[in-house]
JSON list of C-alpha atoms in Angstrom, two decimals:
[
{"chain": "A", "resi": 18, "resn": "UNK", "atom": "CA", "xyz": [11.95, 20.49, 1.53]},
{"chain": "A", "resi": 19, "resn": "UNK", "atom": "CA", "xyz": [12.27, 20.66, 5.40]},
{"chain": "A", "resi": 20, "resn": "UNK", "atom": "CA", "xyz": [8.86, 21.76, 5.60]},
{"chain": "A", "resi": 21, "resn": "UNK", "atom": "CA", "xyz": [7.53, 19.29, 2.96]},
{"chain": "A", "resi": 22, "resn": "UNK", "atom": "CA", "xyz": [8.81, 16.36, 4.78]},
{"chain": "A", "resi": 23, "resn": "UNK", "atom": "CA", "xyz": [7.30, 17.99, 8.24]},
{"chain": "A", "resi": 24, "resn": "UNK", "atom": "CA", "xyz": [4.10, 17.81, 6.74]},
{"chain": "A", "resi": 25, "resn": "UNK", "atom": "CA", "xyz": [5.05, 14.22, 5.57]},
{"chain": "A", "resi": 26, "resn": "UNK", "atom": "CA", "xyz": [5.56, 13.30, 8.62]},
{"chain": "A", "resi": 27, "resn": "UNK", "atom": "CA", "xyz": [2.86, 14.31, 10.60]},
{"chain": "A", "resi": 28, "resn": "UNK", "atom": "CA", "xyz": [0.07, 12.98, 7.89]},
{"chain": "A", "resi": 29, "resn": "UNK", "atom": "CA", "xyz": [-2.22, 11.14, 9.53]},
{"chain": "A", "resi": 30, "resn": "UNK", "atom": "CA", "xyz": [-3.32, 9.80, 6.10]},
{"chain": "A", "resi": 31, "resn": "UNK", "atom": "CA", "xyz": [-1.56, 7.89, 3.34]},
{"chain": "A", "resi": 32, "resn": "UNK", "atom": "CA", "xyz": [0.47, 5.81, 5.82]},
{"chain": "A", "resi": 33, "resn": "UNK", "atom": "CA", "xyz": [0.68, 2.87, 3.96]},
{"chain": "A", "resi": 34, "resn": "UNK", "atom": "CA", "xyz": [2.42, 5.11, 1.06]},
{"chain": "A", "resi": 35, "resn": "UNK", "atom": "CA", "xyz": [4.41, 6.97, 4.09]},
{"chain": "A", "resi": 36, "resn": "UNK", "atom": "CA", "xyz": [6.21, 3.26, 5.50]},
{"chain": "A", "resi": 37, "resn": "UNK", "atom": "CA", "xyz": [7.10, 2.63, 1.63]},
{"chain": "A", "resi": 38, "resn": "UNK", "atom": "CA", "xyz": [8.38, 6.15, 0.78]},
{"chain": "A", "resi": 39, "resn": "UNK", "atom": "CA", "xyz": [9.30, 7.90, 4.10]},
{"chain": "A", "resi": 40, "resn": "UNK", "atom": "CA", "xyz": [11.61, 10.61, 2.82]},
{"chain": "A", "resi": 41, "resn": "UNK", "atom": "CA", "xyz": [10.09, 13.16, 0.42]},
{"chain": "A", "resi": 42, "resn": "UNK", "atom": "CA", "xyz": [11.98, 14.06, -2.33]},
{"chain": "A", "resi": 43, "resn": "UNK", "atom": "CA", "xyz": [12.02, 16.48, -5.99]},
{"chain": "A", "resi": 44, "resn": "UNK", "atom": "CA", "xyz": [13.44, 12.84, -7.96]},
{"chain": "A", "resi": 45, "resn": "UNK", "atom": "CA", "xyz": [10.56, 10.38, -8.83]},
{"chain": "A", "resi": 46, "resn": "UNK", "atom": "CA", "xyz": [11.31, 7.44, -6.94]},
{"chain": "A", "resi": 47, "resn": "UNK", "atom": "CA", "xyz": [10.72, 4.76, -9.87]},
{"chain": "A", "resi": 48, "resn": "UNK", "atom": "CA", "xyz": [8.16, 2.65, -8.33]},
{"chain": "A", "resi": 49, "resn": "UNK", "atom": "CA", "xyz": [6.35, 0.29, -10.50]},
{"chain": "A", "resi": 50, "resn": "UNK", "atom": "CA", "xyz": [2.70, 0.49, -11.14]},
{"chain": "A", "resi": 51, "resn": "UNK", "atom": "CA", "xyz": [1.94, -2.16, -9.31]},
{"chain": "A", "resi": 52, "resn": "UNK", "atom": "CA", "xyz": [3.88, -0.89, -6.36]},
{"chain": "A", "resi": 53, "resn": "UNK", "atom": "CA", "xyz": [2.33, 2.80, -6.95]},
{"chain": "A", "resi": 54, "resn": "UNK", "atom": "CA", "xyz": [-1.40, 0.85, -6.90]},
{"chain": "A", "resi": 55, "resn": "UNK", "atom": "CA", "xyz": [-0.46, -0.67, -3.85]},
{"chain": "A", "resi": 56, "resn": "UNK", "atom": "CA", "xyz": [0.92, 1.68, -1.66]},
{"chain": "A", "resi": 57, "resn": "UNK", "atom": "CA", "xyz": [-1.67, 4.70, -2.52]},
{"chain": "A", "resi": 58, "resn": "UNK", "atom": "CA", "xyz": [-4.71, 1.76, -2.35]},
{"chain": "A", "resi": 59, "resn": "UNK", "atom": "CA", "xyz": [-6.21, 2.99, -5.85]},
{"chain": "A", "resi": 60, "resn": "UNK", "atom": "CA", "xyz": [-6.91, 0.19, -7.41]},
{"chain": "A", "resi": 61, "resn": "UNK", "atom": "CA", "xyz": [-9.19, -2.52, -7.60]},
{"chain": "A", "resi": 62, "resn": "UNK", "atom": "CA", "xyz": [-9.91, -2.63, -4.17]},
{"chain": "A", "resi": 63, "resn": "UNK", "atom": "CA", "xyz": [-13.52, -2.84, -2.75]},
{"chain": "A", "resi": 64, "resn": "UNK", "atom": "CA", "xyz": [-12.53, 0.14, 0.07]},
{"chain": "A", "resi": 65, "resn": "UNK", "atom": "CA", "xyz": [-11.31, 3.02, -2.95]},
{"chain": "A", "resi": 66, "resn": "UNK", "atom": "CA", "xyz": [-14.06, 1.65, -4.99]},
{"chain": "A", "resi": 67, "resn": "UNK", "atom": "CA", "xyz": [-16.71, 2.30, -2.47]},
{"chain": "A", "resi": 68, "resn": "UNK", "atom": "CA", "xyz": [-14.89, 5.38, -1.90]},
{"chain": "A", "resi": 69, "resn": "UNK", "atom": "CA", "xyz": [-14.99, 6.71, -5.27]},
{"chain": "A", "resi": 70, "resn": "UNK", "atom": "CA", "xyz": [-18.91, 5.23, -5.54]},
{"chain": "A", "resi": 71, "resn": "UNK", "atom": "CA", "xyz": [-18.21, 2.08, -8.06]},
{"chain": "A", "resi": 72, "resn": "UNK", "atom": "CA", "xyz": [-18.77, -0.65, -5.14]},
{"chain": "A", "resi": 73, "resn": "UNK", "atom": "CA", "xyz": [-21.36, -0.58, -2.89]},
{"chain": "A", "resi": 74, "resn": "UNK", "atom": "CA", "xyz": [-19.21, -2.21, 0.13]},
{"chain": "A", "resi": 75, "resn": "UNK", "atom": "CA", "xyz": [-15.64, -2.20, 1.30]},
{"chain": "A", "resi": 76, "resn": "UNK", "atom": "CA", "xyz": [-15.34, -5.26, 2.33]},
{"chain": "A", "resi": 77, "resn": "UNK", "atom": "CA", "xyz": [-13.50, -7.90, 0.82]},
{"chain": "A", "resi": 78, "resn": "UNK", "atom": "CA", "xyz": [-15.38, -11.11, -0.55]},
{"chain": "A", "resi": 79, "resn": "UNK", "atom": "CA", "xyz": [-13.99, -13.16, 2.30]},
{"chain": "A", "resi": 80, "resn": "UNK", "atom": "CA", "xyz": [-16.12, -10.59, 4.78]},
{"chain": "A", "resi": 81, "resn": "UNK", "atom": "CA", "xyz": [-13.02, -8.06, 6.00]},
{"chain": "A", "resi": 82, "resn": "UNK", "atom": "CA", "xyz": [-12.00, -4.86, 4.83]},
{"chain": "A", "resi": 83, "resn": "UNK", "atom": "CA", "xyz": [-11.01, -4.79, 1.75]},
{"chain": "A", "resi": 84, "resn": "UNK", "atom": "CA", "xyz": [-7.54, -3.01, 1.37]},
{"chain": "A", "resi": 85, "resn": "UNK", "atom": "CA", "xyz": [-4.39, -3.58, -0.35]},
{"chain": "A", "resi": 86, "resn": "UNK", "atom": "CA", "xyz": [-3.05, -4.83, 2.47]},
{"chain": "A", "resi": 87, "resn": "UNK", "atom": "CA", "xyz": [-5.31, -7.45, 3.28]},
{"chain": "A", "resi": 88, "resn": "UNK", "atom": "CA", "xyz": [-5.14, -9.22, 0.20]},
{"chain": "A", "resi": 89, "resn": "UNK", "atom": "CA", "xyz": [-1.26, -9.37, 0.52]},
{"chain": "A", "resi": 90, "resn": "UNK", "atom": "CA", "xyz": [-0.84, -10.46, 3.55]},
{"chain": "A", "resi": 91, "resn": "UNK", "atom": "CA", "xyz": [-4.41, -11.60, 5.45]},
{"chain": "A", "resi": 92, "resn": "UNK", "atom": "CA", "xyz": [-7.08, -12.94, 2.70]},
{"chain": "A", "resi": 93, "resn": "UNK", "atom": "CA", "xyz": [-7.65, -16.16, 2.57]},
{"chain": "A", "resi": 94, "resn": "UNK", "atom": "CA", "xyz": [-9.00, -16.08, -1.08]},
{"chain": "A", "resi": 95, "resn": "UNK", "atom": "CA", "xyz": [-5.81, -14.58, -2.12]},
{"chain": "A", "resi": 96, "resn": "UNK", "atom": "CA", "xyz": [-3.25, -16.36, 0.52]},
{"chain": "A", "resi": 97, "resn": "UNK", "atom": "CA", "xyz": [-1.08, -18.16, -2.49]},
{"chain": "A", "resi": 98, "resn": "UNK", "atom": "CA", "xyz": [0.16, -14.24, -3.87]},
{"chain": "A", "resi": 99, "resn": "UNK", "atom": "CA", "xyz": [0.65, -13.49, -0.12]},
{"chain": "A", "resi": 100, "resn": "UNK", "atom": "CA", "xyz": [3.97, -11.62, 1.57]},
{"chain": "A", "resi": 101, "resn": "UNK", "atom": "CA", "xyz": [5.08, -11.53, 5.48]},
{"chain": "A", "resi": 102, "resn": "UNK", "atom": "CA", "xyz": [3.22, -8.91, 7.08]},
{"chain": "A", "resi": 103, "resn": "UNK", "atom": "CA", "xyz": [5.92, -6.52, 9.18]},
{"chain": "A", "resi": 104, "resn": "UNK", "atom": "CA", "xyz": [5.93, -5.89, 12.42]},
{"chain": "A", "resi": 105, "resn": "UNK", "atom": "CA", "xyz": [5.36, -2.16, 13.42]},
{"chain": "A", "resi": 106, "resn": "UNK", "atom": "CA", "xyz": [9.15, -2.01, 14.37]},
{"chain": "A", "resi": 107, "resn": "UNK", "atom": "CA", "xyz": [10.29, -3.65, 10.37]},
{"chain": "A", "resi": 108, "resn": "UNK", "atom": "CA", "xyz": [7.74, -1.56, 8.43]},
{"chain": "A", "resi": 109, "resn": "UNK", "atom": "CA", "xyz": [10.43, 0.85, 6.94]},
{"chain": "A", "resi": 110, "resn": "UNK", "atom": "CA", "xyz": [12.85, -1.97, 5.80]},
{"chain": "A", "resi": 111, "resn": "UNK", "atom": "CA", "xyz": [9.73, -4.04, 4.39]},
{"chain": "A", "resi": 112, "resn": "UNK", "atom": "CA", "xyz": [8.98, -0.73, 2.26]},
{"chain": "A", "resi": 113, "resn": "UNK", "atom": "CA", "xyz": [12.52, -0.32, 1.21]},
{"chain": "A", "resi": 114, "resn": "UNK", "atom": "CA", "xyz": [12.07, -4.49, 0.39]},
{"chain": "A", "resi": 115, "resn": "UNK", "atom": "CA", "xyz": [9.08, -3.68, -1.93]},
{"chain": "A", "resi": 116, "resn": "UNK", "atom": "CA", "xyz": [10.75, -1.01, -3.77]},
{"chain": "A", "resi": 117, "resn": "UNK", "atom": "CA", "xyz": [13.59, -2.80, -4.69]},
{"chain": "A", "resi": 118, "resn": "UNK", "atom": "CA", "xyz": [12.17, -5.99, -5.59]},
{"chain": "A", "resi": 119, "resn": "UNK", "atom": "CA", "xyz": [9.48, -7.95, -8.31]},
{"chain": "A", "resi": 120, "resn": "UNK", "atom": "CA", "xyz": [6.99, -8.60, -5.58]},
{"chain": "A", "resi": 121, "resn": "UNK", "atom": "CA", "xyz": [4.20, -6.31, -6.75]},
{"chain": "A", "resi": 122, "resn": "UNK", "atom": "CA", "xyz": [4.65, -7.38, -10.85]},
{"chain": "A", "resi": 123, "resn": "UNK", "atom": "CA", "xyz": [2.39, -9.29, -12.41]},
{"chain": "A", "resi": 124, "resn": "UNK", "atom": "CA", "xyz": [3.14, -12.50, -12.81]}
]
């Protein structure tokens, strides 16, 4: 496990997923689907589509990159869905917001 969460923790990728579940762990953590969509960015979202070669572009319809995060918190098409965006120094208590919360279910 020690090792595991090492590697965790030096990941340069999957950081979005990393602020929402820090600590690694054997238990599944329960997330939703929404919240699973989210935080790993497969989904619907022009930058995993273009990824996976079902979009041409990345960007959002609005003109910026299109991630999960940007329609929560930035887009301007999606702004009345929208949540707070952290600051660098919250990001582990926004995660640990998410989890336990409805924010992510479809309404």
């Amino acid at each position: 496990m020690k090792e595991w969460q090492k590697q965790w923790n030096l990941n340069v990728v999957s950081r979005l997923t990393y602020e929402v579940l820090p600590k690694v762990s054997l238990k599944s953590a329960g997330c939703p689907r929404e919240l699973t969509i989210f935080v790993s960015g497969h989904g619907p979202f022009p930058v995993y589509l273009k990824r996976i070669a079902r979009h041409p572009k990345e960007n959002c319809a609005c003109g910026e990159l299109g991630n999960p995060l940007h329609y929560a918190t930035e887009c301007r098409l999606t702004e009345s869905f929208h949540f707070t965006k952290p600051v660098e120094v919250n990001r582990g208590a926004w995660g640990d917001l998410l989890q336990g919360t409805n924010y992510l279910a479809i309404r």
